[in-house]
Amino acid sequence: MMSVLEVRGLSKSFGGVEAVADVSFGLARGEFLALIGPNGAGKTTCFNMLNGYLGPDRGSVKLNGQELVGMRPRRIVRMGVGRTFQITLTFLSMTVRENVQMALIAHHRRLYDLWSRAAQMFVPEADALLDLVSMREQAGRPCSELAYGDLKRLELAIALAHEPVLLLMDEPTAGMAPSERVALMELTAGIVQERGVSVLFTEHDMDVVFAHAHRILVLNRGRLIAEGTGTEIRENALVQEVYLGGGTVFAREGDDA
Amino acid sequence: MGFYFAQLLTGLANASSLFLIACGLSIIFGVTRIVNFAHGSFYMVGAYLAYTLVTTLPAGIFGFWFSVIAAALIVGVVGLIIEVTILRRIYHAPELFQLVATFGVVLIFQDGVLAIWGAEDLLGPRAPGLDRAVRIMGEPIPEYDLALILIGPLVLAGIWLLFHRTRWGVLVRAATQDRDMVDALGVNQAWLFSGVFVLGAALAGLGGALQIPREAASLQMDLSVIGEAFVVVVIGGMGSVAGAFVAAVLISVLNAFAILIFPQISIVLPFVVMAVVLIVRPYGLFGKPGSEHGGAAEPEQPLRLMSSQGAMVLAALVFALALSPAVVSEFSSILLVDVMVATLFAVSLHFMMGLGGMVSFGHAAYFGVGAYAAAMTVSFLGFGMLPAMAAGPLAAAAAALFFGWFCVRLSGVYLAMLTLAAAQILWGVVFQWQDVTGGDDGILGVWPPEWASDDRVFFYVAFVACIGGIWLLRRVAHAPFGYGLRGIRDSELRAEALGMDVKLHQWMGFALAGAFAGLAGAVFAFSKGSVFPDALSIAQSVDGLMMVLLGGIHALAGPIFGAGVFVLIEDWVSRLDYWRFIFGAIILVVVLLAPDGVAGGVERLLRVLGLRRGDAA
């Protein structure tokens, strides 16, 4: 199967600390890939290199064969890489619908339009996206008064407005109640399937990971230590040591970044 | 050689006085996040108090130094009163709103000092025991200057000890880094803020008191020093005392030598240095990222298109304005032109400040460039009024494109200060470049042509330009471009994740705001028939800021209310004696009654009266 995303030899050091070292993996179309690892494993650094906020020291990131390293974050967005944030980021002074409309306006390159009324643009498209994440009833509410779980769903709608081929989700369920987590990931999984979007996500909640990920990558101390399906990862001795025997590992080798 | 050394010593003596004022300002901003315009007033009051004490008390070394210290302490008490009665009530108002209150205090102090000490400059006696000059390398150096050179570092050392060796000082430093954390640890923020304010005020008072043997106490001291003090604080890094010291030395010594080569440069030099430093180091020499913003703001409510009722009321008002020349006197018609010009200026400032989150302390630059461009199009090129009115906004947009490119790379107070620097540099150019701009004499004879020379006809010219401009800016605010600006203000990271070019968008917003300020300036030039450097002055910029903040920064209607209220009240009170005092008092009353500005106050009033529904779902 042709990979949507090809990551080869990705490395980044901060001072003397190798935050990400020689990470390589591929992501197939429509795949739901989890990137897990203990705190400080390098997941966020890895993410930030994929979406252009950090330049890697070495390595390449190819989206459908095109090199992303060296591109500005906004160019990478335009290439079809959407993202959601660990702590949700929305435009708080706008309504739910307006947030999605802004994404659509940006996607259709109408940002420098000085004349049209933004609140009346792309309304059906925005509402369709809000329907997708069951946020339609809240379309007129200011974002500043939404519950956190609703903001997470709104962020998903915003990310989808760009019709991404690849969605990077940094801890999509962080800060949510357990029941909401399952619902959000089911929703995401459904959308992925329906639209053929590929998703790479990081996550701390193992229930979420094992329930939804098609494949799992395990990162520890900047290196990929395992890769496989849920069952394979569960039975991997090294992964068990990292997660369950973490205390002794850290005690012996000192803390990492 | 001796001459240059003497010049260096003079520079260092000036640096000490500048440091005393600037470090208080920096400490106050660091902890309370208040941009204290009244700091120059503390300095002025310190000088006047010291003059009275020195001349009343028996002369002598003890009398002199006692007076200096007593003056500083009294100013500290004055600072305490202001903090407790006014500022403490508005810490949670939107960012920079406190600036309006401190501006009100500036006005009250100006007239207060005038009432107590009179309009004449007061030169104090020389400092006893330090009243001669010593010869160093053949050049006479006043002993008092040498004393000042010592006092600066001594105060710096004193503050350092206070901040590093006392519990209170540790709390101040902690609050400078993260005041919410300090609050969470159970420290009484109110008293910490008061203490900091008192210390800052007393330092400014000390700076003023120490000036009296060198320079006469005058009513212009407050505003002449505040600009430079801000520059020093910004170069050093907001909140950094050591930074303020280094910056004060840098500015004063550079200035002492620069005037030997190019005497005219001294008015703009501090601002040029600030611009260069900020371009290279966006947080000042010793500042840290994150030091540039005030307190966290409440999220703003979404913009809504006007309801049909609201639109009808507005249409009726605009219609009434359009018909007004037929009813009101010629004089009122001229006043209404002033109101319209001020409103367009305020709306253009609000466009970048309120929607774009880019605070400008130097928006008058583009107003002035528009006014001068229009005037020069008439007086040099011989074109008529209409081409001139087009030239104004175009020239202003060009200037805004140039300066904006640098400004949008910064944020918060640093951005605001760079806009101030840009305005001061332009003002300096206009003021000095006599051959082209007429310098202080301005450009005269910029009258409308024959067909528009009647005040009533010109009213309609201004009406079309100003109301048209305001309408266009509102239209843009509701368009994707305006939404984009607002989005960037809410979250730059989110905007970038949508694929927006954040800096380009802000740059274009800056230029658009500049262009409309330029249009206001062009109308202004023809309504007055002349242009003077005042059009680009800090005072003009501050007026704009007051209108926007007073009106309420979180509402599109804010600047319209603000400008109307500001111009009408100013017009009314400026005919009275001590009008500054009255105006300042009115501002303080508005600030205390409506911490969210006039627009916010009106909205709350309507809600209380049941004329407006609560939040629609």
Coordinates of C-alpha atoms in Angstrom, one line a residue, chain A residues 53 72-75 77-78 81-85 89-95 98-99 101-103 105-107 110-121 140-145 155 158-159 162, chain B residues 299-305 351 471-472 474-506 508-509 512 615-617:
Chain A
Y53 CA 7.1 24.2 14.0
R72 CA 6.7 26.8 7.0
P73 CA 3.8 25.5 9.1
R74 CA 1.2 27.4 7.1
R75 CA 2.5 25.9 3.8
V77 CA -1.3 23.2 6.3
R78 CA -2.0 24.1 2.8
V81 CA -1.9 18.4 6.9
G82 CA -4.5 19.3 9.6
R83 CA -3.9 19.4 13.3
T84 CA -5.6 19.6 16.6
F85 CA -3.9 20.8 19.7
L89 CA -7.1 26.5 20.5
T90 CA -10.1 28.3 19.1
F91 CA -11.0 31.9 18.4
L92 CA -12.7 32.7 21.6
S93 CA -14.3 35.9 20.4
M94 CA -16.2 34.1 17.7
T95 CA -19.1 31.8 17.7
E98 CA -17.7 31.4 12.9
N99 CA -14.7 29.3 13.9
Q101 CA -16.3 29.5 8.8
M102 CA -12.9 31.0 9.4
A103 CA -11.3 27.7 8.6
I105 CA -12.5 31.1 4.5
A106 CA -8.8 30.3 5.0
H107 CA -9.1 27.1 3.0
R110 CA -10.8 34.4 0.9
L111 CA -8.9 35.9 3.8
Y112 CA -8.1 39.2 2.1
D113 CA -11.7 39.7 1.1
L114 CA -12.6 43.2 2.5
W115 CA -16.2 43.3 1.4
S116 CA -18.2 40.1 2.0
R117 CA -19.8 39.5 5.3
A118 CA -17.8 36.7 6.9
A119 CA -20.7 35.5 9.1
Q120 CA -22.7 34.8 6.0
M121 CA -20.0 32.9 4.1
G140 CA -24.5 30.3 17.5
R141 CA -22.8 30.1 20.9
P142 CA -19.7 32.1 21.7
C143 CA -16.7 29.7 21.8
S144 CA -15.7 31.2 25.2
E145 CA -18.6 29.5 26.9
E155 CA -11.4 21.6 16.8
I158 CA -12.1 23.1 12.1
A159 CA -9.4 20.6 11.1
H162 CA -9.3 22.0 5.2
Chain B
P299 CA -12.8 36.9 26.1
E300 CA -14.7 39.2 23.9
Q301 CA -18.2 38.6 22.8
P302 CA -18.7 37.7 19.2
L303 CA -19.5 40.5 16.8
R304 CA -23.0 40.6 15.7
L305 CA -24.5 42.3 12.8
F351 CA -9.4 48.8 13.9
W471 CA -18.6 52.8 7.3
L472 CA -15.9 51.2 5.2
R474 CA -16.9 48.6 9.8
R475 CA -17.6 46.8 6.6
V476 CA -14.0 45.4 6.7
A477 CA -14.4 44.5 10.3
H478 CA -17.3 42.2 9.4
A479 CA -15.5 40.9 6.3
P480 CA -13.1 37.9 6.3
F481 CA -10.1 40.3 6.6
G482 CA -11.4 41.8 9.8
Y483 CA -12.3 38.4 11.2
G484 CA -8.8 37.2 10.3
L485 CA -7.3 40.1 12.3
R486 CA -9.5 39.3 15.3
G487 CA -8.6 35.6 15.0
I488 CA -4.9 36.4 15.1
R489 CA -5.5 38.5 18.2
D490 CA -7.4 35.6 19.8
S491 CA -4.8 32.9 19.0
E492 CA -1.9 33.3 16.6
L493 CA -1.1 29.6 16.8
R494 CA -4.7 28.7 15.7
A495 CA -4.6 31.3 12.9
E496 CA -1.3 29.8 11.6
A497 CA -2.8 26.3 11.9
L498 CA -5.5 27.5 9.5
G499 CA -2.8 28.3 7.0
M500 CA -3.0 32.1 7.6
D501 CA 0.1 34.3 7.0
V502 CA -0.1 35.9 10.4
K503 CA 2.5 38.7 9.9
L504 CA 1.3 39.6 6.5
H505 CA -2.2 39.8 7.7
Q506 CA -1.3 42.1 10.6
M508 CA -1.9 44.8 5.9
G509 CA -4.2 45.6 8.9
L512 CA -5.2 49.9 6.3
D615 CA -27.1 37.1 25.5
A616 CA -29.0 35.6 22.6
A617 CA -28.4 31.9 22.3

